[in-house]
PDB file of C-alpha atoms and ligand atoms in Angstrom:
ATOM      1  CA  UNK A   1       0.000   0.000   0.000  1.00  0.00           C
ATOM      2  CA  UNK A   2       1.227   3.222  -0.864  1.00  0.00           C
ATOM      3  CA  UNK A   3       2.291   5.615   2.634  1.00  0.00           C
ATOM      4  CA  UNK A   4       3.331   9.058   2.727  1.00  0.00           C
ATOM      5  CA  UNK A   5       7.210   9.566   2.962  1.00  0.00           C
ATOM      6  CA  UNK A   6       8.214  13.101   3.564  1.00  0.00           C
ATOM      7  CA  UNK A   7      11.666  14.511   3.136  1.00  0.00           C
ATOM      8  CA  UNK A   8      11.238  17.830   5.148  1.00  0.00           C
ATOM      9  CA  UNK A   9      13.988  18.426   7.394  1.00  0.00           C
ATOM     10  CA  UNK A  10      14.547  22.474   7.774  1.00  0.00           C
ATOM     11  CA  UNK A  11      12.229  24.368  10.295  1.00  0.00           C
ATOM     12  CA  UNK A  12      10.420  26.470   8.183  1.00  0.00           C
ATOM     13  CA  UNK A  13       6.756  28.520   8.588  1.00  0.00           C
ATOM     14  CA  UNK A  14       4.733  26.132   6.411  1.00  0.00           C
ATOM     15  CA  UNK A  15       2.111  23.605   7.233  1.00  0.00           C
ATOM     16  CA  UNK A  16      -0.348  22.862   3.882  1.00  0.00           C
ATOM     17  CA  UNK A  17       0.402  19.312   4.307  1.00  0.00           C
ATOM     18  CA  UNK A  18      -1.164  19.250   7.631  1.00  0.00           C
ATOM     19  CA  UNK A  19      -4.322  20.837   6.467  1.00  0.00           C
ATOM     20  CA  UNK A  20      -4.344  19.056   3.145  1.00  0.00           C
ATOM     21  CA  UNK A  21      -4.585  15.452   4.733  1.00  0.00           C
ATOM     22  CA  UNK A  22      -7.909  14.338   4.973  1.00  0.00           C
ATOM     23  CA  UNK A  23      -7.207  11.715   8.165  1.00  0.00           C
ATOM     24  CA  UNK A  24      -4.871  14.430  10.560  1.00  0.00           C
ATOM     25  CA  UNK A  25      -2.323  11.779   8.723  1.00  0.00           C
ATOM     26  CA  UNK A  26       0.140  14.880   9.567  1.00  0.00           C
ATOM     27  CA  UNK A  27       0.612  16.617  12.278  1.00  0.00           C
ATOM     28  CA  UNK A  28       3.185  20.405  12.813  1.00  0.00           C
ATOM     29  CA  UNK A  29       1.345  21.890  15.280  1.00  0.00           C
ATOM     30  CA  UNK A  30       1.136  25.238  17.479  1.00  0.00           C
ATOM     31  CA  UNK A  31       4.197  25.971  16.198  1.00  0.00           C
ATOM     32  CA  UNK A  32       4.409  26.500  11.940  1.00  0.00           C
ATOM     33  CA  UNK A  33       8.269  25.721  12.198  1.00  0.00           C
ATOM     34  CA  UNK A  34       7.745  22.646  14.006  1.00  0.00           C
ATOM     35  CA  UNK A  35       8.846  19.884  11.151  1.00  0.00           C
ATOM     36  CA  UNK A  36       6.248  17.671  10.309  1.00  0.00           C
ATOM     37  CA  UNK A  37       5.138  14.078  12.060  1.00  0.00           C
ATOM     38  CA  UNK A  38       3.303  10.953  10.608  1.00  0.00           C
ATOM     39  CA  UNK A  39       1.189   8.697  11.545  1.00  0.00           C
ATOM     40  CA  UNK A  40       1.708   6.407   8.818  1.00  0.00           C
ATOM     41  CA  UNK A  41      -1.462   4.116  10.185  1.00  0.00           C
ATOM     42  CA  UNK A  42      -3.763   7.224   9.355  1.00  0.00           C
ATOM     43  CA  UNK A  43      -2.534   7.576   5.983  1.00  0.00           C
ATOM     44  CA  UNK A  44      -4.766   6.329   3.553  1.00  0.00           C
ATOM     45  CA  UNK A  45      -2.618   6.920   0.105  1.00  0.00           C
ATOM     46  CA  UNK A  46      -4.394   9.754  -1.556  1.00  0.00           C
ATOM     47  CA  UNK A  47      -1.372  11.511  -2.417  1.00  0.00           C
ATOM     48  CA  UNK A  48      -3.483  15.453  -1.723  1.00  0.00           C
ATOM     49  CA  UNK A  49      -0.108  16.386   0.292  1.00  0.00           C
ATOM     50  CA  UNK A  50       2.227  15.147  -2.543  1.00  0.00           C
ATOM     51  CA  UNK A  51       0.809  17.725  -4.991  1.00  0.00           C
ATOM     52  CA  UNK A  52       0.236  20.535  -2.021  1.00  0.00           C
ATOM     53  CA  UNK A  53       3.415  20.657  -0.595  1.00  0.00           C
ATOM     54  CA  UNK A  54       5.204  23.833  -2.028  1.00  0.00           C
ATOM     55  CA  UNK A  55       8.627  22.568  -1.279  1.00  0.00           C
ATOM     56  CA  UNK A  56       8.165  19.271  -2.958  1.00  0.00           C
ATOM     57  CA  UNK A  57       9.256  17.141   0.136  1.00  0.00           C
ATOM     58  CA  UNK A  58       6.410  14.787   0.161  1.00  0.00           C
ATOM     59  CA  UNK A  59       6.358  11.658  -1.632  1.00  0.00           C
ATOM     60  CA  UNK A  60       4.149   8.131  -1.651  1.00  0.00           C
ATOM     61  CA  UNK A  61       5.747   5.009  -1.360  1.00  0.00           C
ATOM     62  CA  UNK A  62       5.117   1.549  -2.214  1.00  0.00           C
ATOM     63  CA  UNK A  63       7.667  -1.010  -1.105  1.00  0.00           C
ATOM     64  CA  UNK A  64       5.433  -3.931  -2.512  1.00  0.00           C
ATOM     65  CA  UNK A  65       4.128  -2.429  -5.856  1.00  0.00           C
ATOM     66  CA  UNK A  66       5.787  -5.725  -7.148  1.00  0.00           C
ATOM     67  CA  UNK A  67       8.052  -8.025  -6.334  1.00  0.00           C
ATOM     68  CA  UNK A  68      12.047  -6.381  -5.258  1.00  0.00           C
ATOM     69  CA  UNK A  69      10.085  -3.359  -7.054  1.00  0.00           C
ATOM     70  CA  UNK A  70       8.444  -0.011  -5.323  1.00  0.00           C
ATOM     71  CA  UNK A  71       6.327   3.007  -6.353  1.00  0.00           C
ATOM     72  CA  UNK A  72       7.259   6.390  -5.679  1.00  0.00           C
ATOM     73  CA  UNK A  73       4.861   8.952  -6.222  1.00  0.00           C
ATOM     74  CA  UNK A  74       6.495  12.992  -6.538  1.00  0.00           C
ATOM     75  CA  UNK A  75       5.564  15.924  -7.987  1.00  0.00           C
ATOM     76  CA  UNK A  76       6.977  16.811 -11.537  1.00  0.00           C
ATOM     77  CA  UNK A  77       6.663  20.703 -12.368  1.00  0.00           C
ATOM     78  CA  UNK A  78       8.856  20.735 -15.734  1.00  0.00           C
ATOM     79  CA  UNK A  79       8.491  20.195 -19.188  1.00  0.00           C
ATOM     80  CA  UNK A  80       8.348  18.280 -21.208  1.00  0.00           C
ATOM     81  CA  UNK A  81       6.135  15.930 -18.694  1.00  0.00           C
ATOM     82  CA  UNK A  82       7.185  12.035 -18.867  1.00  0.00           C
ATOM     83  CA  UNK A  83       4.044   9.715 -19.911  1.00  0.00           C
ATOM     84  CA  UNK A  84       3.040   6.402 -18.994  1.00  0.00           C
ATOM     85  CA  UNK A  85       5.253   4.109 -20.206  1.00  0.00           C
ATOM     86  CA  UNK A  86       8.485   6.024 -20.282  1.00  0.00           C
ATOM     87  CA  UNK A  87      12.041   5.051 -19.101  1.00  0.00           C
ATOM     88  CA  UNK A  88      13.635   7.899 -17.618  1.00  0.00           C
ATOM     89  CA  UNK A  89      16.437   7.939 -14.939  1.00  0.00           C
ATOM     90  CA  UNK A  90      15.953   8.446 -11.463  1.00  0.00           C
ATOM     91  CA  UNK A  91      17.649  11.204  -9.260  1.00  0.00           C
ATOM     92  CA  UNK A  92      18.412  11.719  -5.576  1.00  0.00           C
ATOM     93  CA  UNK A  93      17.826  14.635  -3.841  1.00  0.00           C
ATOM     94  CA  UNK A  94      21.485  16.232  -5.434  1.00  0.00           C
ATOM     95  CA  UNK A  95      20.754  15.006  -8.955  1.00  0.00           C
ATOM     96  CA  UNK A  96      22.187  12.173  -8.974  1.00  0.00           C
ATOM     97  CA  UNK A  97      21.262   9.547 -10.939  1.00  0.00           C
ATOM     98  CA  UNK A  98      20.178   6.404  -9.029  1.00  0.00           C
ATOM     99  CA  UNK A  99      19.069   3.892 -11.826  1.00  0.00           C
ATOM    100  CA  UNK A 100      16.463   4.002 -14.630  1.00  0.00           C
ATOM    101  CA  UNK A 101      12.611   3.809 -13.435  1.00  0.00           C
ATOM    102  CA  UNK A 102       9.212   3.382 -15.673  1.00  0.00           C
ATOM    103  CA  UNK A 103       7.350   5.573 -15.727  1.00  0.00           C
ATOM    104  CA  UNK A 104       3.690   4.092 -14.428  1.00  0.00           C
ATOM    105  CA  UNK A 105       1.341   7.132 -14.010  1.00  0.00           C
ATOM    106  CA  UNK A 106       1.063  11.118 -14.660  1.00  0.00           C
ATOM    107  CA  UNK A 107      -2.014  12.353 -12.880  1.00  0.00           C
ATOM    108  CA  UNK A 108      -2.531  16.040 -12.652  1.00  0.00           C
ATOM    109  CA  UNK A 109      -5.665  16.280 -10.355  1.00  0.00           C
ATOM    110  CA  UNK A 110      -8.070  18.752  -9.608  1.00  0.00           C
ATOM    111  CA  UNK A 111      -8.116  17.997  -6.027  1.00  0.00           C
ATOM    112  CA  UNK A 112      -3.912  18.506  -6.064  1.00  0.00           C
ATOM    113  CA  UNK A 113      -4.846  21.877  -8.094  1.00  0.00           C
ATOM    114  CA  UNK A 114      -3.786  20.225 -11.374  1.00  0.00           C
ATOM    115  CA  UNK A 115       0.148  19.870  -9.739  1.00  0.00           C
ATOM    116  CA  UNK A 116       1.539  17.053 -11.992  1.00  0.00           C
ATOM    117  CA  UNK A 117       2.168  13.926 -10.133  1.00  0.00           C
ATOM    118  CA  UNK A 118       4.465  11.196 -11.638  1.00  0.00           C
ATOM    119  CA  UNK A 119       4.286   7.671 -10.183  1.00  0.00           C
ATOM    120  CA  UNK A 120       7.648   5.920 -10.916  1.00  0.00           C
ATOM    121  CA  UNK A 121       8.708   2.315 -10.885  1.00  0.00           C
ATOM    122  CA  UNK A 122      12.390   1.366  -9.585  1.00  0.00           C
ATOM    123  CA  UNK A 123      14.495  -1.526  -7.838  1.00  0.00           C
ATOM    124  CA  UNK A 124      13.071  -1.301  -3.818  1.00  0.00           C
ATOM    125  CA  UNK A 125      16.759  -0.723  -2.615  1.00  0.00           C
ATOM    126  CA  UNK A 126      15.808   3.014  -3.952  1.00  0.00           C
ATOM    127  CA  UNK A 127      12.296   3.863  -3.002  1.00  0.00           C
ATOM    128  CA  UNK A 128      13.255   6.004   0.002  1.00  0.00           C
ATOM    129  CA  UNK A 129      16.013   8.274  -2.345  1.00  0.00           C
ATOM    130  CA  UNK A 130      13.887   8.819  -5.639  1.00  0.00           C
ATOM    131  CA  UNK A 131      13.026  12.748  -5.364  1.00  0.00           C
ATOM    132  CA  UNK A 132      12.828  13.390  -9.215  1.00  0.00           C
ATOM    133  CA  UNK A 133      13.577  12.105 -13.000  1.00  0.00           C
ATOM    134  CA  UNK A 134      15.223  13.512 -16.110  1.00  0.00           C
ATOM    135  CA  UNK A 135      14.454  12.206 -19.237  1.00  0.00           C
ATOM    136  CA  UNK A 136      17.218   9.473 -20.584  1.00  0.00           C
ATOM    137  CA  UNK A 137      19.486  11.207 -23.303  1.00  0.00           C
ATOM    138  CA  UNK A 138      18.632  10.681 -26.862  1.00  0.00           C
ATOM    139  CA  UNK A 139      19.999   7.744 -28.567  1.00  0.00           C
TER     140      UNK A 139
HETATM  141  S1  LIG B 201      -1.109  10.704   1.356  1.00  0.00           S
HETATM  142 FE1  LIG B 201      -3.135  11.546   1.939  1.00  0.00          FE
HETATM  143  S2  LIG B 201      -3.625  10.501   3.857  1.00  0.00           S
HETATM  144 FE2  LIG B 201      -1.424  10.205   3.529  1.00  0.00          FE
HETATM  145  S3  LIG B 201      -0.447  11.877   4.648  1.00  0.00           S
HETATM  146 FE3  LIG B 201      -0.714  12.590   2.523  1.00  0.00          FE
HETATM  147  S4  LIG B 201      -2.670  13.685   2.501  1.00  0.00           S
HETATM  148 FE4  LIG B 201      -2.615  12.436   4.388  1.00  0.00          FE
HETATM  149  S1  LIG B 202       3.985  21.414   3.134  1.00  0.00           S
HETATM  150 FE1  LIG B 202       5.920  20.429   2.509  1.00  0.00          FE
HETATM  151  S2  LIG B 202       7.526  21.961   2.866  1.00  0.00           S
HETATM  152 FE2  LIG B 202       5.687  22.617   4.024  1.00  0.00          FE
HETATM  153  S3  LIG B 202       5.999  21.705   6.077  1.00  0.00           S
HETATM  154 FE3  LIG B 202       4.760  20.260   4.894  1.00  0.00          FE
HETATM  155  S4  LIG B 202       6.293  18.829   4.035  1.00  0.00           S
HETATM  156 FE4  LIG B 202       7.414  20.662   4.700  1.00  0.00          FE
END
């Protein structure tokens, strides 16, 4: 099942994944600095703080999408967007590339206020490093 990851280590004033989540999946609290906390059991998969996040640090993952292969789910703000179907490469948070993922899904949502979301295939050893893609070089 697909859980909320989030990569958001810097005390900063922002909270619209806490009021995003439909299940109080996240919680910052009194304080707007205050980094976020899960409750992973809350969190139902929907993805709404993936696409609200302004400083793209929240992701979905899927450690058992299928076997010694996981889903990561991250928003994708540059063109040209990636379609189902696509190889592309995978990259850290620094760029780096990781290994080459398929690309499964592009859903820009109305509930995520259109913010393209790209779900991406890959070996499980990187599900918790995927942060974004770039397209494989031309042949
Ligand atoms: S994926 Fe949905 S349920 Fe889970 S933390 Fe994000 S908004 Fe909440
Ligand atoms: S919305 Fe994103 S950047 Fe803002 S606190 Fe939540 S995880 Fe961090």
């Amino acid at each position: 099942m697909r859980k909320v990851f989030i990569d958001c280590p810097q005390n900063i004033p922002c909270n619209p994944c806490q009021f995003c989540c439909p299940t109080s999946a996240i919680t910052i609290g009194e304080d707007i600095t205050n980094p976020p906390q899960v409750n992973l059991e809350k969190c139902i998969g929907c993805g709404r703080c993936v696409a609200a996040c302004p400083g793209q640090a929240c992701f979905l993952v899927d450690t058992e999408f299928h076997p010694g292969i996981a889903s990561v789910d991250f928003p994708y703000e540059y063109l040209p967007l990636p379609t189902a179907g696509m190889r592309v490469q995978a990259q850290d948070n620094c760029g780096a590339v990781l290994c080459t993922g398929l690309v499964v899904a592009v859903v820009a949502a109305k509930a995520g206020d259109h913010t393209p979301v790209v779900r991406l295939s890959v070996p499980r050893e990187f599900a918790y490093q995927v942060r974004s893609i770039a397209h494989l070089p031309a042949e």
